[in-house]
PDB file of C-alpha atoms in Angstrom:
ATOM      1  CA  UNK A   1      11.606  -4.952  32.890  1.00 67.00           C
ATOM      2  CA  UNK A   2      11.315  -4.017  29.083  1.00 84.00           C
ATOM      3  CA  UNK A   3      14.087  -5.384  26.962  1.00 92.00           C
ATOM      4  CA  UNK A   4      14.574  -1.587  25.239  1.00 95.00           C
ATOM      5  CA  UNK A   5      14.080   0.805  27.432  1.00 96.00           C
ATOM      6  CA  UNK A   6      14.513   4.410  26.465  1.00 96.00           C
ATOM      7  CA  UNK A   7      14.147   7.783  27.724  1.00 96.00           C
ATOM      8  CA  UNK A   8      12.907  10.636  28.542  1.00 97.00           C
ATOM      9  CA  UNK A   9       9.382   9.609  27.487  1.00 95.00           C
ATOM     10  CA  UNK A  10       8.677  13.316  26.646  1.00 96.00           C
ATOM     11  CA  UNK A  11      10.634  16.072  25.963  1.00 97.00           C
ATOM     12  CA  UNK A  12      10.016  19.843  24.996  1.00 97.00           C
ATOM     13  CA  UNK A  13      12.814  21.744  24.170  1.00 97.00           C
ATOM     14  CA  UNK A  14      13.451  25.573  22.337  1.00 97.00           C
ATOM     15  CA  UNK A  15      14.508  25.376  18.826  1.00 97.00           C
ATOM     16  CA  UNK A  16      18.016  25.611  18.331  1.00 97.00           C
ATOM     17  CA  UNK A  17      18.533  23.223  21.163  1.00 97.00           C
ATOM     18  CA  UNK A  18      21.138  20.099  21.257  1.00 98.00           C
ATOM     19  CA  UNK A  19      19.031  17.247  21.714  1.00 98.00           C
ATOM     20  CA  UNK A  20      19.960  13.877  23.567  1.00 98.00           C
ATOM     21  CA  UNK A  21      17.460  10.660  23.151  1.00 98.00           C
ATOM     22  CA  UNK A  22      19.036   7.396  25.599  1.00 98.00           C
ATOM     23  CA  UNK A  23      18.056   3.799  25.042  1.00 98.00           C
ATOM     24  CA  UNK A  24      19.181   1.250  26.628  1.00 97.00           C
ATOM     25  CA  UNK A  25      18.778  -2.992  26.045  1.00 97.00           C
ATOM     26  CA  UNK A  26      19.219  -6.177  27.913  1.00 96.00           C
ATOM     27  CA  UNK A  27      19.026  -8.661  25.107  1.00 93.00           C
ATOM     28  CA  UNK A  28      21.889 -10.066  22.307  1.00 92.00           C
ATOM     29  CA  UNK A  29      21.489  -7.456  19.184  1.00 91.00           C
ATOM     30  CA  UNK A  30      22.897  -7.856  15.969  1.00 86.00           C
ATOM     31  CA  UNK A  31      22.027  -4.165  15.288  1.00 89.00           C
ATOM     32  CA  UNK A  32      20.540  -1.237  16.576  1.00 92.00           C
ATOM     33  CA  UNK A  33      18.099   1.298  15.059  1.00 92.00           C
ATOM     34  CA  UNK A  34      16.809   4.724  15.242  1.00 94.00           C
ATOM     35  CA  UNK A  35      13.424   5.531  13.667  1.00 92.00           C
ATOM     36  CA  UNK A  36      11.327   8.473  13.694  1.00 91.00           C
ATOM     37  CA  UNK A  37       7.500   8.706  13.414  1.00 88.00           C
ATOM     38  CA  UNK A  38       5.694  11.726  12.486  1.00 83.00           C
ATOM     39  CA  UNK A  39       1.518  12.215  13.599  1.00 77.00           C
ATOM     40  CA  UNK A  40      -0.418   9.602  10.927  1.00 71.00           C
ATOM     41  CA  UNK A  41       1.887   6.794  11.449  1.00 68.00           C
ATOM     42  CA  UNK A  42       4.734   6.603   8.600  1.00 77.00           C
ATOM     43  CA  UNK A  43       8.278   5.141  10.137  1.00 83.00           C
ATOM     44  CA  UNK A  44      11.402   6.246   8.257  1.00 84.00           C
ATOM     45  CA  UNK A  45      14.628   4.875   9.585  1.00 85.00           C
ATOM     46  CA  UNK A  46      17.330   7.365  10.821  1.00 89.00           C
ATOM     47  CA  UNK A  47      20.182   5.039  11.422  1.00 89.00           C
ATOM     48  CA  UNK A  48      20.773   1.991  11.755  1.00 88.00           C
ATOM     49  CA  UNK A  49      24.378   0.976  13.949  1.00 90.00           C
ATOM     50  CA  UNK A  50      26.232  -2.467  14.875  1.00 89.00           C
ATOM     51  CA  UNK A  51      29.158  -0.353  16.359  1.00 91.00           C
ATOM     52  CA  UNK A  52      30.722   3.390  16.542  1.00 94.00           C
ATOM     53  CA  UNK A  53      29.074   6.151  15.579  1.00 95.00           C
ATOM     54  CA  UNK A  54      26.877   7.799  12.475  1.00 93.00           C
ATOM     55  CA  UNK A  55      25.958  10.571  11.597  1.00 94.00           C
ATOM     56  CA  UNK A  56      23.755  12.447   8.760  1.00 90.00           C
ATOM     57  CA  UNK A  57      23.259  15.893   8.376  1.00 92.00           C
ATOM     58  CA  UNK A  58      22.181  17.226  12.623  1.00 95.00           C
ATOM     59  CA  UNK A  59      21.834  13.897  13.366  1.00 95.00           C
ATOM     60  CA  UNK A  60      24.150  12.076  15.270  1.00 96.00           C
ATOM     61  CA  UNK A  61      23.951   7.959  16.415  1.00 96.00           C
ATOM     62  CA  UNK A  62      26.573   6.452  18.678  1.00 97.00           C
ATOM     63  CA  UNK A  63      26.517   2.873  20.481  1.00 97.00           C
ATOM     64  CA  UNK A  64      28.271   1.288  23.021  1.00 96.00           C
ATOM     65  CA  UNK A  65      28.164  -2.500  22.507  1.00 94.00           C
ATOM     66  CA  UNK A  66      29.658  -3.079  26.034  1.00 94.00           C
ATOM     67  CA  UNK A  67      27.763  -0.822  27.549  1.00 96.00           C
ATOM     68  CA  UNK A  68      24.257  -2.047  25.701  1.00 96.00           C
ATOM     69  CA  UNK A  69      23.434   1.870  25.438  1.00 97.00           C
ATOM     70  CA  UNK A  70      22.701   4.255  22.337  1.00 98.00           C
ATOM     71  CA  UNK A  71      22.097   7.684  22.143  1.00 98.00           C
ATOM     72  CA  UNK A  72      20.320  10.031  19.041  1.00 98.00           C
ATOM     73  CA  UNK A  73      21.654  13.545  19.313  1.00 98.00           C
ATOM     74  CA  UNK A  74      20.120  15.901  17.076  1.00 97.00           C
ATOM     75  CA  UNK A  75      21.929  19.506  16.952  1.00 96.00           C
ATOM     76  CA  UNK A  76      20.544  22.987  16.488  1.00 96.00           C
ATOM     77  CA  UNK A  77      16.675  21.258  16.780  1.00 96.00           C
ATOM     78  CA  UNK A  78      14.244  22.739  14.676  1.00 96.00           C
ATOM     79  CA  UNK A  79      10.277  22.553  15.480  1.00 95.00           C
ATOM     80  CA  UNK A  80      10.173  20.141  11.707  1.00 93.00           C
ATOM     81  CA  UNK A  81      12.629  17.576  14.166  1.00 95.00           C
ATOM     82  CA  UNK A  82       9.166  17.413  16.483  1.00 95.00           C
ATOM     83  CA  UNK A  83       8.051  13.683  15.925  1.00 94.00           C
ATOM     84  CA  UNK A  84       8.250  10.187  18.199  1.00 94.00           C
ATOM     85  CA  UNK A  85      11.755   8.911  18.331  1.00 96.00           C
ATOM     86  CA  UNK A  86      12.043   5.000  18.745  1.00 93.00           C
ATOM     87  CA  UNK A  87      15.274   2.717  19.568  1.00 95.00           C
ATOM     88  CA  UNK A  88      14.642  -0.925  18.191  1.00 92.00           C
ATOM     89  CA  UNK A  89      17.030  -3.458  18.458  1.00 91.00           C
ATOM     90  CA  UNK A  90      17.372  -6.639  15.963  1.00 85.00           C
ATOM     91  CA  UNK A  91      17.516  -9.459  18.061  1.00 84.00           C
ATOM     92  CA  UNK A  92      16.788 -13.056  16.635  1.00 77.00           C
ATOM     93  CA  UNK A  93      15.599 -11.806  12.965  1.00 71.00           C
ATOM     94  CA  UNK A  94      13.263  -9.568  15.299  1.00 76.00           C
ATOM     95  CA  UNK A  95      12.969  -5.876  15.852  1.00 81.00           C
ATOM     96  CA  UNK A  96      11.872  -5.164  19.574  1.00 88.00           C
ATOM     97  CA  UNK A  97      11.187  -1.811  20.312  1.00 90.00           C
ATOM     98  CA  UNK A  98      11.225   0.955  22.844  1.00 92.00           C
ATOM     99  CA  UNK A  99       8.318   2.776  23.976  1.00 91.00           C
ATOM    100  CA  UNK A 100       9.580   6.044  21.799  1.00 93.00           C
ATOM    101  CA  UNK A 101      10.665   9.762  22.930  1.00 96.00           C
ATOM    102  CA  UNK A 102       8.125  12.084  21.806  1.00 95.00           C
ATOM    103  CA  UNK A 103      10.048  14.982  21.147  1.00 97.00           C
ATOM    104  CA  UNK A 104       8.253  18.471  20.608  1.00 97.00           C
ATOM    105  CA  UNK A 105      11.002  21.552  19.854  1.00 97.00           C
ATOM    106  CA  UNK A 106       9.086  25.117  19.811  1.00 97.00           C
ATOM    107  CA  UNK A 107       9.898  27.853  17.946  1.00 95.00           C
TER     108      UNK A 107
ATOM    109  CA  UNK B   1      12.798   2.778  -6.515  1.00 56.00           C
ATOM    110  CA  UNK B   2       9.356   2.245  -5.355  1.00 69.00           C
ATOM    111  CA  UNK B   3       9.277   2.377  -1.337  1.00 88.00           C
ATOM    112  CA  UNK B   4       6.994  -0.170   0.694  1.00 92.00           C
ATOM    113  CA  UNK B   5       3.102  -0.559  -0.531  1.00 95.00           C
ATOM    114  CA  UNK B   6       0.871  -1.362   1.993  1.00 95.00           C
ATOM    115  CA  UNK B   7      -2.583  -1.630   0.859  1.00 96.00           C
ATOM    116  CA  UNK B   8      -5.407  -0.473   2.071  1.00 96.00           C
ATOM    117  CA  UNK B   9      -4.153   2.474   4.295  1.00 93.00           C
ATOM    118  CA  UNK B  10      -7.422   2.344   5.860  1.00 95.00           C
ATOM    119  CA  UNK B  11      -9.898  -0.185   6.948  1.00 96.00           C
ATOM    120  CA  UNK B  12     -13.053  -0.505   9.233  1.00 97.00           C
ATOM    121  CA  UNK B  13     -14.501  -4.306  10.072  1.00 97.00           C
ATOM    122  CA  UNK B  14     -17.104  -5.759  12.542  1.00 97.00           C
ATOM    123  CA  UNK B  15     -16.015  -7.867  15.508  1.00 97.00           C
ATOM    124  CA  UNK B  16     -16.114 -11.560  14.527  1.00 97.00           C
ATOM    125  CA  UNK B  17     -15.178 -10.679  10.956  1.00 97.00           C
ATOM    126  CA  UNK B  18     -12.002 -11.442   8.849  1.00 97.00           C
ATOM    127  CA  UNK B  19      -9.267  -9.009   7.494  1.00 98.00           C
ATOM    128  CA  UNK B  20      -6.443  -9.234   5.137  1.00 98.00           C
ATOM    129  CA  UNK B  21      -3.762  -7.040   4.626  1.00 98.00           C
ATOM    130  CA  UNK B  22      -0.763  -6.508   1.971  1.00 98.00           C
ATOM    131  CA  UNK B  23       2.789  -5.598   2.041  1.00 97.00           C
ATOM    132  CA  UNK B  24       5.033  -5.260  -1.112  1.00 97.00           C
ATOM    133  CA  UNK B  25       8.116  -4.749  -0.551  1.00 94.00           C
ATOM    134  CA  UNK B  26      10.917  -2.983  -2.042  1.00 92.00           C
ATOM    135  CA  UNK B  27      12.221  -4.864  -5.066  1.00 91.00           C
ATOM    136  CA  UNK B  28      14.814  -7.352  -4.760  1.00 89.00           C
ATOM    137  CA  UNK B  29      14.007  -7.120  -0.752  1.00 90.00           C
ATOM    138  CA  UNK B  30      13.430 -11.026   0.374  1.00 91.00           C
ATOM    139  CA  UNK B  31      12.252 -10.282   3.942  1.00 90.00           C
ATOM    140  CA  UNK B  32       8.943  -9.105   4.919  1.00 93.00           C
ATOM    141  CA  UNK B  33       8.277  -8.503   8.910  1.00 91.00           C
ATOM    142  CA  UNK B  34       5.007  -7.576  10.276  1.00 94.00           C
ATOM    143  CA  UNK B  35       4.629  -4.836  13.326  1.00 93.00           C
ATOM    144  CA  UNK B  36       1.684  -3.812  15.489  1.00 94.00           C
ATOM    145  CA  UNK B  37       1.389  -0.710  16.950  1.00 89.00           C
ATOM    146  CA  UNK B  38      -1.066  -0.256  19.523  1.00 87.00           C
ATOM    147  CA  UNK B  39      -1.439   3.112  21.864  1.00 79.00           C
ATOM    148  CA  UNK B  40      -1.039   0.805  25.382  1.00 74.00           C
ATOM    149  CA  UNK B  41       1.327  -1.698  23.943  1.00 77.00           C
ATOM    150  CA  UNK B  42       3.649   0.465  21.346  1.00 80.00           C
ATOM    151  CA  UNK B  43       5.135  -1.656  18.491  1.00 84.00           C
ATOM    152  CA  UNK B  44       4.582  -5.507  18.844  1.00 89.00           C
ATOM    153  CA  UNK B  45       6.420  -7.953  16.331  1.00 89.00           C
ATOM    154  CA  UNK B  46       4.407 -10.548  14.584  1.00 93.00           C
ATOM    155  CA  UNK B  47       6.813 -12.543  12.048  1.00 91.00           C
ATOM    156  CA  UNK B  48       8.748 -12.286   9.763  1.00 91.00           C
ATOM    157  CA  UNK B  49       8.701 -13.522   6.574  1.00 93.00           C
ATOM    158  CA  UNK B  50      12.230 -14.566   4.167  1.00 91.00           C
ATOM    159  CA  UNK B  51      11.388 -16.587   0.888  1.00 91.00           C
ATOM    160  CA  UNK B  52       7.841 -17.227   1.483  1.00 94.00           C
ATOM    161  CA  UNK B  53       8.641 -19.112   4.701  1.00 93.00           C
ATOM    162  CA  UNK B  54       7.833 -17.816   8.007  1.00 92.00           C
ATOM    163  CA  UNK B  55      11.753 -17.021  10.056  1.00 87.00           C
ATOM    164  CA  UNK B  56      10.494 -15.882  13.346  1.00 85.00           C
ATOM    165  CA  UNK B  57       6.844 -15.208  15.286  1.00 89.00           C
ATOM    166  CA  UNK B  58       5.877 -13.121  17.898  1.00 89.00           C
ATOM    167  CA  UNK B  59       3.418 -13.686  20.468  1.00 89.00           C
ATOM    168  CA  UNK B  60       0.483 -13.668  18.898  1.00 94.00           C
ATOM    169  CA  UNK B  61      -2.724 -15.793  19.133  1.00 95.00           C
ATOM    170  CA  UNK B  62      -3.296 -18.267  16.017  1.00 95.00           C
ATOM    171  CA  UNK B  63      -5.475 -15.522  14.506  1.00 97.00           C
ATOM    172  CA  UNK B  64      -2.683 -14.008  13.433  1.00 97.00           C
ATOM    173  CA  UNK B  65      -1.336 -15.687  10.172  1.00 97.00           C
ATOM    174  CA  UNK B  66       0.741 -14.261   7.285  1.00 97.00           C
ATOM    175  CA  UNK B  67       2.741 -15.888   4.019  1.00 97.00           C
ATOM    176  CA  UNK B  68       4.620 -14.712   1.314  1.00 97.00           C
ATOM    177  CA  UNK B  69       4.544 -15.523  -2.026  1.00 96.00           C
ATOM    178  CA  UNK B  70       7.517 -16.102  -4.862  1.00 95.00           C
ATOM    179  CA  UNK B  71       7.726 -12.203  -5.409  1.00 94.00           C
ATOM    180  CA  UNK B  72       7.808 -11.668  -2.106  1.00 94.00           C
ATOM    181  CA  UNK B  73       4.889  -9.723  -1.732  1.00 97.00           C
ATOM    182  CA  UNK B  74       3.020 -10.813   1.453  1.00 97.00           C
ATOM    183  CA  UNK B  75      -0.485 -10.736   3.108  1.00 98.00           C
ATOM    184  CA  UNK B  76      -1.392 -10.996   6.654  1.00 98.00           C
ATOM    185  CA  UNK B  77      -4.512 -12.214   8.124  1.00 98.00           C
ATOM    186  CA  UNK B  78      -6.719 -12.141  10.797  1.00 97.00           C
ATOM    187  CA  UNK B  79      -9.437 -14.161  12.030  1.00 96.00           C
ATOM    188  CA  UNK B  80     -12.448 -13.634  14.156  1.00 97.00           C
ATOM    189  CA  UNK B  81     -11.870 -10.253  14.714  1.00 97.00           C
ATOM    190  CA  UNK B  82     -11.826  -8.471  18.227  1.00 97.00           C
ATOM    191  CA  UNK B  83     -11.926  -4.399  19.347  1.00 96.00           C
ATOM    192  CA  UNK B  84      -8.032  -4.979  20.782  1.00 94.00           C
ATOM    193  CA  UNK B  85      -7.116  -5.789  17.102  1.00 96.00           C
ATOM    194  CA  UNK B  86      -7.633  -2.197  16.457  1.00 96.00           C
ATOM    195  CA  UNK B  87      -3.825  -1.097  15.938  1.00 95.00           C
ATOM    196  CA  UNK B  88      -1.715   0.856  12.636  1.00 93.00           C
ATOM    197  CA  UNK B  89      -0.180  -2.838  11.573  1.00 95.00           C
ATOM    198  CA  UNK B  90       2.940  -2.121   9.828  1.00 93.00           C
ATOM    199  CA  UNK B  91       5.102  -4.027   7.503  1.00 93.00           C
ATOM    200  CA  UNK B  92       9.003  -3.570   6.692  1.00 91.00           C
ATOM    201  CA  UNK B  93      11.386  -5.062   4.190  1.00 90.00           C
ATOM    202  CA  UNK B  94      14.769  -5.658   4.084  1.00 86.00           C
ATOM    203  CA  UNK B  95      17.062  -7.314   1.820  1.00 83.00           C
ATOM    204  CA  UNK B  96      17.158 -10.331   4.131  1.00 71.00           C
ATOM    205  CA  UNK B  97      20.382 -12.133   3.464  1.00 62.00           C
ATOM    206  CA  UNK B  98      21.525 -11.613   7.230  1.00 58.00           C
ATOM    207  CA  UNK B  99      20.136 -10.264  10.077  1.00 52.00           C
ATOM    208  CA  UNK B 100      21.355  -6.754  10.103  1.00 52.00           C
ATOM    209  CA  UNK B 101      20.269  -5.233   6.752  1.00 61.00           C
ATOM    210  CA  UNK B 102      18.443  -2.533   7.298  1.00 73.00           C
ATOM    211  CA  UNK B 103      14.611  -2.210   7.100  1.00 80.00           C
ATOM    212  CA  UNK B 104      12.254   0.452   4.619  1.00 85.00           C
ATOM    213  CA  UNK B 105       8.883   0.412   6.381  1.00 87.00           C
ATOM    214  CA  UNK B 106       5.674   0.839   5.052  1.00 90.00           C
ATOM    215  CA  UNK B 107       3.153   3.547   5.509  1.00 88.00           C
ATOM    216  CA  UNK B 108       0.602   1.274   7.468  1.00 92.00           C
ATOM    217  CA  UNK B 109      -2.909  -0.566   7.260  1.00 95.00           C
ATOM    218  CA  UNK B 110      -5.050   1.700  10.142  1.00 94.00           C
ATOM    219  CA  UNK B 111      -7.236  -1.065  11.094  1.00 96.00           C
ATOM    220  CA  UNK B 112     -10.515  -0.550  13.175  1.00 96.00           C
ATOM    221  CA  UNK B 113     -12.610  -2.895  14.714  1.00 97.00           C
ATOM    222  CA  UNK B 114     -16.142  -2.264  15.504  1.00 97.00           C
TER     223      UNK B 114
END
């Protein structure tokens, strides 16, 4: 079993959509991030959470610590939001990642 | 403030060869970590570097080697070369004092082994 596990794996969804991305993890984290990767390879990081909740502009990051479970919401999806979504987790000075959500919103 | 340099963006070597790469980071950043990404095995950690000495390694063979100088920059290398060491290696800094300071990552080294 994968320490990170996320999911969906895909998803297609209509623009103007609410969007919900799950991951869940199994090891001790210090923190928990969200990162998005667009076709040709560049990372930016989207959030990055120890507790609560986040949120910057339609994007939305809540974790439950107990739980060992975060979620990405992204309202009123456009087709520019269409990229590979990946949880990481910082465990032991380490990031270990999820498998990413490719997420593809159509006009 | 200049983002994360990774230099080169592209590169194509022969099996059995050599290859290293380089990852500036953002200034003032003391941590460098070093990622893999390969299509069957997603994003792999390699180590991490935190004034120039090495904090944490993945599970890599002993091809895989890195450092990090005084300013932090830091190279990664590779020895005897192999087609699975085709992968987008990434690199990521972060201010490094504890754990969970966030990360800037680089734009990648595309690395392709022939």
């Amino acid at each position: 079993k994968n320490e990170v596990e996320q999911s969906p794996q895909n998803l297609t969804a209509q623009e103007g959509e609410f969007i919900t991305i799950n991951c869940s993890y199994s090891v001790g984290i210090s923190a928990l991030h969200w990162l998005q990767q667009h076709p040709g390879g560049g990372i930016v990081s989207l959030f990055m959470l120890s507790s609560g909740k986040k949120k910057h502009g339609r994007l939305i990051a809540t974790i439950n610590i107990q739980e060992k479970h975060s979620s990405l919401h992204i309202t009123a999806s456009h087709p520019r939001d269409s990229a590979v979504y990946i949880c990481a987790v910082l465990s032991n000075y380490q990031l270990i990642w999820g498998a990413g959500t490719k997420l593809i919103i159509k006009p | 403030k200049a983002g994360v340099t990774q230099t080169p963006r592209y590169l194509i070597k022969t099996r059995g060869q050599q290859v290293t790469l380089s990852c500036s980071p953002i200034s003032g950043h003391r941590s460098v970590s070093w990622y893999q990404q390969t299509p069957g095995q997603g994003l792999q950690f390699l180590f991490e570097y935190f004034s120039e000495t090495q904090r944490n390694k993945g599970n890599f063979p002993g091809r895989f080697s890195g450092r990090q100088f005084s300013n932090s920059r830091s190279e990664m290398n590779v020895s005897t070369l192999e087609l699975g060491d085709s992968a987008l290696y990434l690199c990521a800094s972060s201010p490094g004092g504890t754990p969970a300071m966030g990360y800037t990552f680089g734009s990648g080294t595309r690395l392709t082994v022939v």
